[in-house]
Amino acid sequence: MSLLASSGARVWGGRSAALSAPLLSSFRSHSGTQLAEQNQNRMLRMSENGAQERILTLESMNPAIRRVEYAVRGPIVTRAVELEKELQQGVKKPFTEVIKANIGDAHAMGQKPLTFLRQVIALCLYPELLNDNKFPEDVKQKAARILQACGGSSIGSYSASAGVEVIRQDVAKYIEKRDGGIACNPDNIYLSTGASDSIVTILKLLVSGQGNSRTGVLIPIPQYPLYSAALAELEAVQVNYYLDEENCWALDIKELRRALDEARRHCDPKVLCIINPGNPTGQVQSRKCIEDVIRFAAEENLFLMADEVYQDNVYAQGCAFHSFKKVLFEMGPKYSDVVELASFHSTSKGFMGECGFRGGYMEVVNMDPAVKEQLTKLVSVRLCPPVPGQALLDVIMNPPKPGEPSYKQYMAEKQAVLGNLAEKARLTEEILNQAPGIQCNPVQGAMYSFPRIEIPERAVKLAKAEGQAPDMFFCMKLLEETGICVVPGSGFGQREGTHHFRMTILPPTDKLRILLERLKDFHQKFLQEYS
């Protein structure tokens, strides 16, 4: 059982991803014992046939990998893909299409790429287009600048392990501007394959020890499953602190204190992870909350990891994004000279939604210079992040300026995307809260809603009899009967006795409205059927 599962938030019906994978098509639970017997019988047959026994088996493989789970791409999604194929083959269903609301993949949901971004990347990929009069001059200038910084003037060449120097400089300037002039050293910037890669890299540096001295990492519950998966793989100790659902998923310092004190009885907690704006919960932390977290980290000597990939996605009135770095330095040297911080950003979210380019960066603050050398060594092992992803990141960090040919179109497209997302956030909250048995907090930011759902006791018992978490049972029924693909809340963690699902607000507005109305009707029918 995974660390997340052992805390009471059982993912995929309490089975590990690795154990479930061979059986996804049936979606029935099989125990680890049954799988071991199947594997043993298979090896016996191979032996009888004179074949050599397999070196790599479920029993011989790294046990930490078996504990890794990632609900966002779990059995629900596998079944959704199967349903799509069945529809294409003419199999009759109660629906005509599968609506995937399981993952924050903006372009897959129909969002159009921003013109300026793609124009610059097109020229970087095919420099002959620099002579084409169809492209504005600022597009050509930016593409030429990026190419000149690449080996052989080609984005097909390797870059420095930390990323192309010019791009790191542009990231530093972007951060300085974002944070009101607070200095940013390009040497503290590491470009990465999305934010996920750098998050895992920092965790690798932090995790050490054995037994009661093993590193503990505090993560929010609900959390993005990257964290529980990475901690399982690294065999770190996952320390859950619960967000306050009754207070719009706010972070409570008292809850942080409780989690820390309990963890110190069995591990060495030295890392505090924050996701702001929140995934899957969509909350935006206030400045006061961030200040409280920084004080807490300083008092308790915790390394801060600030996942800020949704910093452009803030919709609710009265909410604003405050970077941890900005707040840290505005709190003065008592904190800015002491608190160790790594913050993360990505090209995948925001208004750009360029998930496939896998571009991102991290900034480290107050890191020991000797450890920075080790960090540089660690990222060097993978040579460098994808250079096209770095180039795209540069265009986002260094967008058109007022007076440049592409400025008006760029700003109009950016504002249209963010305005549309704000409307969809409002619509999601409004429609879901009309349904008896569903409670949906305001989607203040990010791209997701994490509604709480009532599941009748009879359905809970049926789910347990099938070896499933109750919200997995609900989500699978929803998919089979309506074609709507959402992710069970148990894949993200939740308080014992509560049930949720995560859905993205990214589908086009007309399709999102259909999805929400269908979901509302299905839940009402579900309550009646199982009450």
Short mmCIF file of C-alpha atoms in Angstrom, two decimals:
data_model
loop_
_atom_site.label_atom_id
_atom_site.label_comp_id
_atom_site.label_asym_id
_atom_site.label_seq_id
_atom_site.Cartn_x
_atom_site.Cartn_y
_atom_site.Cartn_z
CA MET A 1 0.00 0.00 0.00
CA SER A 2 1.30 3.46 -0.84
CA LEU A 3 2.14 6.13 1.71
CA LEU A 4 -0.92 8.05 0.57
CA ALA A 5 -3.07 4.96 0.88
CA SER A 6 -1.77 4.20 4.35
CA SER A 7 -2.79 7.67 5.50
CA GLY A 8 -6.42 6.84 4.77
CA ALA A 9 -6.62 8.38 1.30
CA ARG A 10 -6.63 5.21 -0.77
CA VAL A 11 -5.86 5.66 -4.44
CA TRP A 12 -7.38 3.51 -7.21
CA GLY A 13 -9.31 1.42 -4.71
CA GLY A 14 -6.24 0.96 -2.51
CA ARG A 15 -4.24 -0.95 -5.16
CA SER A 16 -0.88 0.28 -6.40
CA ALA A 17 -0.56 1.55 -9.95
CA ALA A 18 2.09 -1.00 -10.77
CA LEU A 19 -0.01 -3.90 -9.52
CA SER A 20 -3.17 -2.66 -11.20
CA ALA A 21 -1.72 -1.98 -14.64
CA PRO A 22 -2.00 -5.54 -16.06
CA LEU A 23 -5.61 -5.73 -14.97
CA LEU A 24 -6.96 -2.36 -15.99
CA SER A 25 -9.17 -3.71 -18.77
CA SER A 26 -11.34 -5.61 -16.32
CA PHE A 27 -11.19 -3.05 -13.47
CA ARG A 28 -11.52 -5.85 -10.95
CA SER A 29 -9.42 -6.00 -7.80
CA HIS A 30 -6.74 -8.66 -7.50
CA SER A 31 -4.59 -9.08 -4.43
CA GLY A 32 -0.82 -8.98 -4.53
CA THR A 33 -0.91 -12.69 -3.57
CA GLN A 34 -2.93 -13.56 -6.66
CA LEU A 35 -0.50 -11.66 -8.84
CA ALA A 36 2.44 -13.42 -7.23
CA GLU A 37 0.80 -16.78 -7.87
CA GLN A 38 0.15 -15.86 -11.51
CA ASN A 39 3.76 -14.77 -11.91
CA GLN A 40 5.01 -17.95 -10.22
CA ASN A 41 2.87 -20.14 -12.50
CA ARG A 42 4.14 -18.27 -15.57
CA MET A 43 7.77 -18.80 -14.54
CA LEU A 44 7.03 -22.50 -13.87
CA ARG A 45 5.67 -22.89 -17.41
CA MET A 46 8.73 -21.11 -18.80
CA SER A 47 10.96 -23.46 -16.84
CA GLU A 48 9.08 -26.49 -18.14
CA ASN A 49 9.53 -25.21 -21.69
CA GLY A 50 13.23 -24.78 -21.16
CA ALA A 51 13.01 -20.99 -21.17
CA GLN A 52 15.12 -18.92 -18.81
CA GLU A 53 13.34 -17.37 -15.83
CA ARG A 54 12.75 -13.63 -16.10
CA ILE A 55 15.26 -11.44 -14.31
CA LEU A 56 12.78 -8.60 -13.84
CA THR A 57 9.56 -9.61 -12.10
CA LEU A 58 7.15 -7.94 -9.71
CA GLU A 59 9.01 -9.63 -6.87
CA SER A 60 12.51 -8.67 -8.05
CA MET A 61 11.84 -5.12 -9.22
CA ASN A 62 12.41 -2.02 -7.10
CA PRO A 63 9.63 -2.20 -4.46
CA ALA A 64 9.51 1.59 -4.23
CA ILE A 65 8.28 1.76 -7.83
CA ARG A 66 5.40 -0.58 -7.03
CA ARG A 67 4.24 1.92 -4.45
CA VAL A 68 4.11 4.77 -6.98
CA GLU A 69 0.58 5.86 -7.90
CA TYR A 70 -0.61 8.61 -10.23
CA ALA A 71 -4.37 8.91 -10.29
CA VAL A 72 -4.55 11.62 -12.96
CA ARG A 73 -3.62 9.04 -15.60
CA GLY A 74 -5.09 6.02 -13.83
CA PRO A 75 -7.72 3.38 -14.66
CA ILE A 76 -10.46 5.97 -15.18
CA VAL A 77 -8.52 7.43 -18.09
CA THR A 78 -7.68 4.00 -19.47
CA ARG A 79 -11.37 3.13 -19.53
CA ALA A 80 -12.21 6.51 -21.11
CA VAL A 81 -9.82 5.73 -23.99
CA GLU A 82 -11.45 2.31 -24.42
CA LEU A 83 -14.90 3.93 -24.53
CA GLU A 84 -13.72 6.35 -27.22
CA LYS A 85 -12.56 3.41 -29.34
CA GLU A 86 -15.84 1.58 -28.79
CA LEU A 87 -17.79 4.65 -29.94
CA GLN A 88 -15.61 4.84 -33.07
CA GLN A 89 -16.42 1.19 -33.76
CA GLY A 90 -20.14 1.93 -33.60
CA VAL A 91 -20.84 0.44 -30.17
CA LYS A 92 -24.01 2.03 -28.79
CA LYS A 93 -23.59 4.02 -25.58
CA PRO A 94 -25.85 6.36 -23.56
CA PHE A 95 -23.64 9.20 -24.87
CA THR A 96 -22.07 10.21 -28.17
CA GLU A 97 -18.66 11.38 -26.95
CA VAL A 98 -16.30 11.06 -24.01
CA ILE A 99 -15.59 14.40 -22.34
CA LYS A 100 -12.21 14.24 -20.63
CA ALA A 101 -12.05 16.61 -17.69
CA ASN A 102 -9.35 14.67 -15.87
CA ILE A 103 -6.21 16.63 -16.69
CA GLY A 104 -5.14 20.25 -17.18
CA ASP A 105 -4.22 19.93 -20.84
CA ALA A 106 -5.49 23.19 -22.32
CA HIS A 107 -4.79 22.58 -26.01
CA ALA A 108 -6.26 19.07 -25.89
CA MET A 109 -9.43 20.75 -24.58
CA GLY A 110 -9.59 23.09 -27.55
CA GLN A 111 -7.63 26.17 -26.42
CA LYS A 112 -5.85 27.78 -29.36
CA PRO A 113 -2.09 28.42 -29.09
CA LEU A 114 -1.07 32.06 -28.80
CA THR A 115 0.06 33.33 -32.20
CA PHE A 116 3.24 35.05 -31.04
CA LEU A 117 4.52 32.00 -29.17
CA ARG A 118 4.08 29.67 -32.10
CA GLN A 119 5.48 32.15 -34.63
CA VAL A 120 8.75 32.52 -32.73
CA ILE A 121 9.07 28.76 -32.21
CA ALA A 122 8.32 28.14 -35.90
CA LEU A 123 11.23 30.38 -36.88
CA CYS A 124 13.50 28.74 -34.32
CA LEU A 125 12.65 25.32 -35.72
CA TYR A 126 12.98 26.40 -39.36
CA PRO A 127 15.30 29.43 -39.55
CA GLU A 128 14.75 29.83 -43.30
CA LEU A 129 11.45 31.47 -42.31
CA LEU A 130 13.43 34.44 -40.97
CA ASN A 131 13.42 35.68 -44.57
CA ASP A 132 9.63 35.36 -44.89
CA ASN A 133 7.80 38.70 -44.94
CA LYS A 134 4.70 37.11 -43.37
CA PHE A 135 6.31 37.32 -39.92
CA PRO A 136 6.45 40.56 -37.88
CA GLU A 137 9.87 42.02 -37.15
CA ASP A 138 9.67 41.49 -33.37
CA VAL A 139 9.00 37.78 -33.98
CA LYS A 140 12.11 37.57 -36.18
CA GLN A 141 14.24 39.47 -33.69
CA LYS A 142 13.29 37.22 -30.78
CA ALA A 143 13.82 34.04 -32.80
CA ALA A 144 17.21 35.26 -34.03
CA ARG A 145 18.28 36.13 -30.48
CA ILE A 146 17.39 32.66 -29.20
CA LEU A 147 19.13 30.94 -32.11
CA GLN A 148 22.30 32.98 -31.62
CA ALA A 149 22.43 31.71 -28.02
CA CYS A 150 22.24 28.06 -29.12
CA GLY A 151 25.16 25.91 -30.18
CA GLY A 152 25.52 26.07 -33.96
CA SER A 153 22.56 28.51 -33.98
CA SER A 154 20.25 25.50 -33.75
CA ILE A 155 17.72 24.47 -31.11
CA GLY A 156 18.64 20.93 -32.05
CA SER A 157 21.90 21.29 -30.11
CA TYR A 158 22.46 20.57 -26.44
CA SER A 159 22.41 23.53 -24.07
CA ALA A 160 24.20 24.04 -20.79
CA SER A 161 22.77 21.69 -18.17
CA ALA A 162 21.05 24.53 -16.30
CA GLY A 163 19.68 25.88 -19.57
CA VAL A 164 20.60 28.39 -22.28
CA GLU A 165 22.28 31.34 -20.55
CA VAL A 166 20.32 34.02 -22.41
CA ILE A 167 17.05 32.33 -21.46
CA ARG A 168 18.06 32.09 -17.80
CA GLN A 169 18.83 35.81 -17.93
CA ASP A 170 15.37 36.50 -19.34
CA VAL A 171 13.77 34.38 -16.62
CA ALA A 172 15.65 36.39 -13.99
CA LYS A 173 14.42 39.68 -15.52
CA TYR A 174 10.86 38.32 -15.58
CA ILE A 175 11.05 37.41 -11.88
CA GLU A 176 12.50 40.83 -11.00
CA LYS A 177 9.64 42.55 -12.82
CA ARG A 178 7.02 40.24 -11.31
CA ASP A 179 8.35 40.86 -7.80
CA GLY A 180 8.58 44.63 -8.05
CA GLY A 181 12.33 44.96 -8.57
CA ILE A 182 13.65 42.42 -6.05
CA ALA A 183 16.94 41.18 -7.48
CA CYS A 184 17.15 37.79 -9.16
CA ASN A 185 20.48 36.17 -10.00
CA PRO A 186 20.43 34.10 -13.24
CA ASP A 187 22.88 31.73 -11.53
CA ASN A 188 20.03 30.73 -9.22
CA ILE A 189 17.81 29.77 -12.18
CA TYR A 190 17.65 26.20 -13.45
CA LEU A 191 15.56 25.46 -16.52
CA SER A 192 13.76 22.13 -16.47
CA THR A 193 11.50 19.70 -18.27
CA GLY A 194 8.29 21.27 -16.99
CA ALA A 195 8.02 22.06 -13.30
CA SER A 196 7.70 18.37 -12.38
CA ASP A 197 11.30 17.57 -13.25
CA SER A 198 12.78 20.26 -11.04
CA ILE A 199 10.42 19.43 -8.15
CA VAL A 200 11.64 15.82 -8.17
CA THR A 201 15.26 17.01 -8.50
CA ILE A 202 15.02 19.15 -5.36
CA LEU A 203 13.37 16.31 -3.45
CA LYS A 204 16.26 14.03 -4.45
CA LEU A 205 18.68 16.48 -2.83
CA LEU A 206 16.61 16.72 0.34
CA VAL A 207 15.80 13.08 1.09
CA SER A 208 18.25 11.21 3.31
CA GLY A 209 18.53 9.20 6.50
CA GLN A 210 17.18 5.87 7.72
CA GLY A 211 14.41 4.84 10.10
CA ASN A 212 13.39 7.67 12.42
CA SER A 213 15.97 9.94 10.78
CA ARG A 214 14.42 9.51 7.31
CA THR A 215 13.42 12.82 5.72
CA GLY A 216 9.79 13.80 6.16
CA VAL A 217 8.10 16.04 3.59
CA LEU A 218 4.97 17.99 4.49
CA ILE A 219 2.50 18.13 1.61
CA PRO A 220 -1.03 19.56 1.43
CA ILE A 221 -3.99 17.21 1.36
CA PRO A 222 -5.59 17.28 -1.16
CA GLN A 223 -2.34 17.31 -3.16
CA TYR A 224 -1.16 16.94 -6.72
CA PRO A 225 -0.18 13.23 -7.03
CA LEU A 226 3.28 14.09 -8.35
CA TYR A 227 4.27 14.67 -4.73
CA SER A 228 3.03 11.39 -3.26
CA ALA A 229 4.43 9.50 -6.26
CA ALA A 230 7.87 11.12 -5.99
CA LEU A 231 8.02 10.55 -2.24
CA ALA A 232 7.07 6.90 -2.68
CA GLU A 233 9.78 6.45 -5.31
CA LEU A 234 12.39 8.15 -3.12
CA GLU A 235 11.16 6.25 -0.04
CA ALA A 236 10.75 9.52 1.85
CA VAL A 237 8.14 9.94 4.58
CA GLN A 238 4.99 11.67 3.41
CA VAL A 239 3.60 14.00 6.08
CA ASN A 240 0.05 15.12 5.38
CA TYR A 241 -1.34 18.47 6.45
CA TYR A 242 -5.00 19.02 5.63
CA LEU A 243 -6.35 22.12 3.94
CA ASP A 244 -9.51 23.62 5.46
CA GLU A 245 -12.35 22.75 3.10
CA GLU A 246 -14.88 24.70 5.17
CA ASN A 247 -12.76 27.82 4.70
CA CYS A 248 -12.27 27.56 0.91
CA TRP A 249 -9.34 25.17 1.27
CA ALA A 250 -7.29 27.65 3.28
CA LEU A 251 -3.95 26.67 4.80
CA ASP A 252 -4.10 26.65 8.62
CA ILE A 253 -0.85 27.11 10.58
CA LYS A 254 -2.33 25.15 13.50
CA GLU A 255 -2.82 22.18 11.18
CA LEU A 256 0.76 22.56 9.96
CA ARG A 257 1.90 22.49 13.59
CA ARG A 258 -0.15 19.36 14.32
CA ALA A 259 1.28 17.53 11.30
CA LEU A 260 4.85 18.56 12.12
CA ASP A 261 4.66 17.58 15.79
CA GLU A 262 3.20 14.16 14.97
CA ALA A 263 5.77 13.55 12.23
CA ARG A 264 8.72 14.27 14.52
CA ARG A 265 7.83 11.17 16.52
CA HIS A 266 8.80 8.88 13.62
CA CYS A 267 10.85 10.84 11.04
CA ASP A 268 12.90 13.97 10.43
CA PRO A 269 10.55 16.47 8.73
CA LYS A 270 12.61 19.12 7.00
CA VAL A 271 10.63 20.08 3.86
CA LEU A 272 7.37 22.01 3.50
CA CYS A 273 5.63 21.94 0.11
CA ILE A 274 3.09 24.60 -0.85
CA ILE A 275 0.95 24.66 -4.00
CA ASN A 276 -0.34 28.18 -4.72
CA PRO A 277 -2.74 28.61 -6.48
CA GLY A 278 -3.88 25.18 -5.42
CA ASN A 279 -4.14 21.97 -7.38
CA PRO A 280 -6.63 20.27 -7.13
CA THR A 281 -8.40 22.73 -4.85
CA GLY A 282 -8.15 26.02 -6.77
CA GLN A 283 -7.59 28.26 -3.74
CA VAL A 284 -5.33 31.34 -3.78
CA GLN A 285 -3.35 32.04 -0.63
CA SER A 286 -3.53 35.47 0.95
CA ARG A 287 -0.39 37.46 1.63
CA LYS A 288 -0.92 37.03 5.37
CA CYS A 289 -1.07 33.26 4.94
CA ILE A 290 2.21 33.30 3.00
CA GLU A 291 3.86 35.42 5.70
CA ASP A 292 2.65 32.97 8.37
CA VAL A 293 4.04 30.04 6.39
CA ILE A 294 7.43 31.74 6.00
CA ARG A 295 7.60 32.47 9.75
CA PHE A 296 6.67 28.88 10.47
CA ALA A 297 9.37 27.58 8.12
CA ALA A 298 11.96 29.87 9.72
CA GLU A 299 11.00 28.89 13.28
CA GLU A 300 10.97 25.16 12.50
CA ASN A 301 13.99 25.17 10.17
CA LEU A 302 12.11 23.81 7.16
CA PHE A 303 13.12 24.01 3.50
CA LEU A 304 10.30 25.66 1.51
CA MET A 305 9.16 24.36 -1.88
CA ALA A 306 6.70 26.74 -3.58
CA ASP A 307 4.84 25.23 -6.54
CA GLU A 308 3.61 28.37 -8.33
CA VAL A 309 2.80 27.05 -11.81
CA TYR A 310 -0.70 28.59 -11.73
CA GLN A 311 0.46 32.10 -10.85
CA ASP A 312 -1.25 33.59 -13.92
CA ASN A 313 -4.53 31.80 -13.14
CA VAL A 314 -6.29 33.96 -10.54
CA TYR A 315 -9.98 34.71 -11.09
CA ALA A 316 -11.81 35.58 -7.86
CA GLN A 317 -12.34 39.17 -6.83
CA GLY A 318 -10.18 40.13 -3.87
CA CYS A 319 -7.60 37.43 -4.68
CA ALA A 320 -4.12 38.10 -6.01
CA PHE A 321 -1.01 36.03 -6.56
CA HIS A 322 1.91 36.80 -4.24
CA SER A 323 5.13 34.94 -4.94
CA PHE A 324 6.83 33.37 -1.93
CA LYS A 325 10.09 34.98 -2.95
CA LYS A 326 8.61 38.50 -3.06
CA VAL A 327 6.94 38.12 0.34
CA LEU A 328 10.08 36.55 1.80
CA PHE A 329 12.28 39.49 0.81
CA GLU A 330 9.71 42.08 1.84
CA MET A 331 9.69 40.52 5.32
CA GLY A 332 13.31 41.62 5.72
CA PRO A 333 16.73 40.05 6.38
CA LYS A 334 15.52 38.18 9.46
CA TYR A 335 13.80 35.85 7.00
CA SER A 336 15.25 36.62 3.55
CA ASP A 337 18.79 35.82 4.73
CA VAL A 338 17.79 32.55 6.35
CA VAL A 339 14.84 30.74 4.77
CA GLU A 340 15.85 28.28 2.05
CA LEU A 341 13.39 28.35 -0.84
CA ALA A 342 12.92 26.68 -4.20
CA SER A 343 10.08 27.98 -6.37
CA PHE A 344 8.75 26.51 -9.60
CA HIS A 345 6.97 27.70 -12.73
CA SER A 346 5.96 26.08 -16.01
CA THR A 347 4.87 26.80 -19.59
CA SER A 348 2.12 24.17 -19.27
CA LYS A 349 -0.47 26.23 -17.40
CA GLY A 350 -1.20 29.95 -17.13
CA PHE A 351 -2.70 31.43 -20.28
CA MET A 352 -0.31 29.59 -22.60
CA GLY A 353 -1.17 25.95 -21.83
CA GLU A 354 1.83 24.66 -23.78
CA CYS A 355 2.03 21.31 -21.95
CA GLY A 356 3.71 19.36 -24.74
CA PHE A 357 6.79 21.59 -24.90
CA ARG A 358 7.71 20.62 -21.32
CA GLY A 359 9.26 23.94 -20.44
CA GLY A 360 9.79 25.22 -16.91
CA TYR A 361 12.19 26.67 -14.38
CA MET A 362 13.06 26.75 -10.73
CA GLU A 363 14.74 29.45 -8.70
CA VAL A 364 16.70 28.56 -5.58
CA VAL A 365 17.21 31.07 -2.76
CA ASN A 366 19.69 30.79 0.12
CA MET A 367 20.99 27.43 -1.08
CA ASP A 368 24.38 26.41 0.31
CA PRO A 369 26.94 27.00 -2.49
CA ALA A 370 28.34 23.49 -2.00
CA VAL A 371 24.86 22.03 -2.41
CA LYS A 372 24.33 24.16 -5.52
CA GLU A 373 27.35 22.46 -7.02
CA GLN A 374 25.71 19.12 -6.30
CA LEU A 375 22.45 20.36 -7.85
CA THR A 376 24.31 21.38 -11.00
CA LYS A 377 25.95 17.97 -11.09
CA LEU A 378 22.58 16.25 -10.70
CA VAL A 379 20.91 18.15 -13.56
CA SER A 380 24.01 17.51 -15.69
CA VAL A 381 23.32 13.78 -15.58
CA ARG A 382 20.32 14.37 -17.85
CA LEU A 383 22.39 16.66 -20.11
CA CYS A 384 19.81 19.45 -20.51
CA PRO A 385 16.08 20.18 -20.69
CA PRO A 386 14.52 20.08 -24.20
CA VAL A 387 15.80 23.16 -25.98
CA PRO A 388 12.51 23.86 -27.87
CA GLY A 389 10.82 23.95 -24.46
CA GLN A 390 13.47 26.38 -23.24
CA ALA A 391 12.88 28.57 -26.30
CA LEU A 392 9.14 28.65 -25.66
CA LEU A 393 9.76 29.57 -22.03
CA ASP A 394 11.91 32.47 -23.19
CA VAL A 395 9.13 33.84 -25.39
CA ILE A 396 6.75 33.76 -22.40
CA MET A 397 9.31 35.39 -20.10
CA ASN A 398 10.12 38.05 -22.72
CA PRO A 399 6.80 38.82 -24.45
CA PRO A 400 6.09 41.66 -26.93
CA LYS A 401 6.39 45.13 -25.46
CA PRO A 402 4.05 48.09 -26.02
CA GLY A 403 4.71 49.59 -29.44
CA GLU A 404 6.07 46.37 -30.95
CA PRO A 405 4.15 44.89 -33.91
CA SER A 406 2.86 41.79 -32.06
CA TYR A 407 1.90 43.48 -28.78
CA LYS A 408 -1.80 44.21 -29.36
CA GLN A 409 -2.62 40.75 -30.72
CA TYR A 410 -0.62 39.04 -27.99
CA MET A 411 -2.37 40.94 -25.20
CA ALA A 412 -5.81 40.42 -26.76
CA GLU A 413 -5.26 36.65 -27.02
CA LYS A 414 -3.84 36.42 -23.49
CA GLN A 415 -6.71 38.39 -21.95
CA ALA A 416 -9.28 36.37 -23.90
CA VAL A 417 -7.92 33.09 -22.50
CA LEU A 418 -7.82 34.34 -18.91
CA GLY A 419 -11.23 35.98 -19.19
CA ASN A 420 -12.71 32.78 -20.54
CA LEU A 421 -11.20 30.76 -17.71
CA ALA A 422 -12.60 33.17 -15.13
CA GLU A 423 -16.08 32.76 -16.61
CA LYS A 424 -15.74 28.96 -16.58
CA ALA A 425 -14.57 29.02 -12.96
CA ARG A 426 -17.70 30.97 -12.00
CA LEU A 427 -19.94 28.70 -14.07
CA THR A 428 -18.52 25.53 -12.48
CA GLU A 429 -19.17 26.73 -8.94
CA GLU A 430 -22.65 27.99 -9.80
CA ILE A 431 -23.99 24.87 -11.53
CA LEU A 432 -22.45 22.28 -9.20
CA ASN A 433 -23.81 24.01 -6.12
CA GLN A 434 -27.32 23.69 -7.56
CA ALA A 435 -27.11 19.92 -7.14
CA PRO A 436 -28.28 18.39 -3.85
CA GLY A 437 -25.41 16.45 -2.30
CA ILE A 438 -22.62 18.39 -4.06
CA GLN A 439 -20.65 21.19 -2.38
CA CYS A 440 -18.25 23.18 -4.53
CA ASN A 441 -15.96 25.86 -3.13
CA PRO A 442 -15.24 28.92 -5.30
CA VAL A 443 -12.60 28.25 -7.94
CA GLN A 444 -10.38 31.18 -7.01
CA GLY A 445 -7.53 30.17 -9.28
CA ALA A 446 -5.70 27.37 -11.15
CA MET A 447 -7.76 25.19 -13.54
CA TYR A 448 -9.68 22.77 -11.36
CA SER A 449 -12.63 22.24 -9.11
CA PHE A 450 -12.61 19.71 -6.27
CA PRO A 451 -16.27 19.30 -5.27
CA ARG A 452 -17.34 17.28 -2.25
CA ILE A 453 -19.97 14.67 -3.07
CA GLU A 454 -22.41 12.71 -0.96
CA ILE A 455 -22.19 8.95 -1.53
CA PRO A 456 -24.94 6.80 0.04
CA GLU A 457 -23.87 4.08 2.46
CA ARG A 458 -25.09 1.31 0.18
CA ALA A 459 -22.80 2.58 -2.59
CA VAL A 460 -19.91 2.79 -0.11
CA LYS A 461 -20.42 -0.87 0.84
CA LEU A 462 -20.69 -1.97 -2.79
CA ALA A 463 -17.48 -0.11 -3.61
CA LYS A 464 -15.63 -1.74 -0.73
CA ALA A 465 -16.92 -5.16 -1.79
CA GLU A 466 -15.34 -4.53 -5.22
CA GLY A 467 -12.08 -3.33 -3.65
CA GLN A 468 -12.66 0.26 -4.79
CA ALA A 469 -12.66 3.60 -3.05
CA PRO A 470 -16.25 4.96 -2.95
CA ASP A 471 -15.39 7.96 -5.12
CA MET A 472 -13.70 5.67 -7.67
CA PHE A 473 -16.94 3.69 -7.75
CA PHE A 474 -18.85 6.93 -8.35
CA CYS A 475 -16.47 8.20 -11.04
CA MET A 476 -16.49 4.91 -12.93
CA LYS A 477 -20.31 4.84 -12.93
CA LEU A 478 -20.31 8.46 -14.11
CA LEU A 479 -17.98 7.60 -16.97
CA GLU A 480 -19.89 4.50 -18.10
CA GLU A 481 -23.28 6.24 -18.04
CA THR A 482 -22.47 9.77 -19.22
CA GLY A 483 -19.05 9.68 -20.90
CA ILE A 484 -17.67 12.22 -18.40
CA CYS A 485 -14.12 11.49 -17.24
CA VAL A 486 -13.13 13.01 -13.89
CA VAL A 487 -10.64 11.81 -11.24
CA PRO A 488 -11.62 10.39 -7.82
CA GLY A 489 -10.68 12.57 -4.88
CA SER A 490 -9.00 9.58 -3.24
CA GLY A 491 -6.24 9.98 -5.84
CA PHE A 492 -5.34 13.34 -4.30
CA GLY A 493 -5.99 12.62 -0.64
CA GLN A 494 -8.94 13.77 1.47
CA ARG A 495 -10.14 13.65 5.03
CA GLU A 496 -11.40 10.27 6.18
CA GLY A 497 -15.13 9.88 5.50
CA THR A 498 -15.29 12.57 2.79
CA HIS A 499 -15.58 11.98 -0.95
CA HIS A 500 -14.61 14.25 -3.83
CA PHE A 501 -13.66 14.33 -7.48
CA ARG A 502 -11.35 16.64 -9.41
CA MET A 503 -12.38 18.08 -12.73
CA THR A 504 -10.72 20.65 -14.93
CA ILE A 505 -12.58 23.77 -16.03
CA LEU A 506 -10.77 23.75 -19.39
CA PRO A 507 -13.42 22.33 -21.78
CA PRO A 508 -15.00 24.92 -24.12
CA THR A 509 -17.78 26.82 -22.34
CA ASP A 510 -20.64 25.15 -24.22
CA LYS A 511 -19.18 21.68 -23.59
CA LEU A 512 -18.41 22.55 -19.97
CA ARG A 513 -22.02 23.58 -19.43
CA ILE A 514 -23.21 20.26 -20.87
CA LEU A 515 -20.72 18.38 -18.69
CA LEU A 516 -21.85 20.16 -15.52
CA GLU A 517 -25.56 19.66 -16.21
CA ARG A 518 -25.02 15.97 -16.97
CA LEU A 519 -22.95 15.57 -13.85
CA LYS A 520 -25.57 17.27 -11.74
CA ASP A 521 -28.34 15.04 -13.14
CA PHE A 522 -26.25 11.91 -12.76
CA HIS A 523 -25.48 12.61 -9.11
CA GLN A 524 -29.17 13.09 -8.33
CA LYS A 525 -29.94 9.76 -10.02
CA PHE A 526 -27.01 8.13 -8.19
CA LEU A 527 -28.37 9.28 -4.83
CA GLN A 528 -31.81 7.89 -5.63
CA GLU A 529 -30.47 4.57 -6.90
CA TYR A 530 -28.23 3.81 -3.93
CA SER A 531 -30.11 5.42 -1.03
#
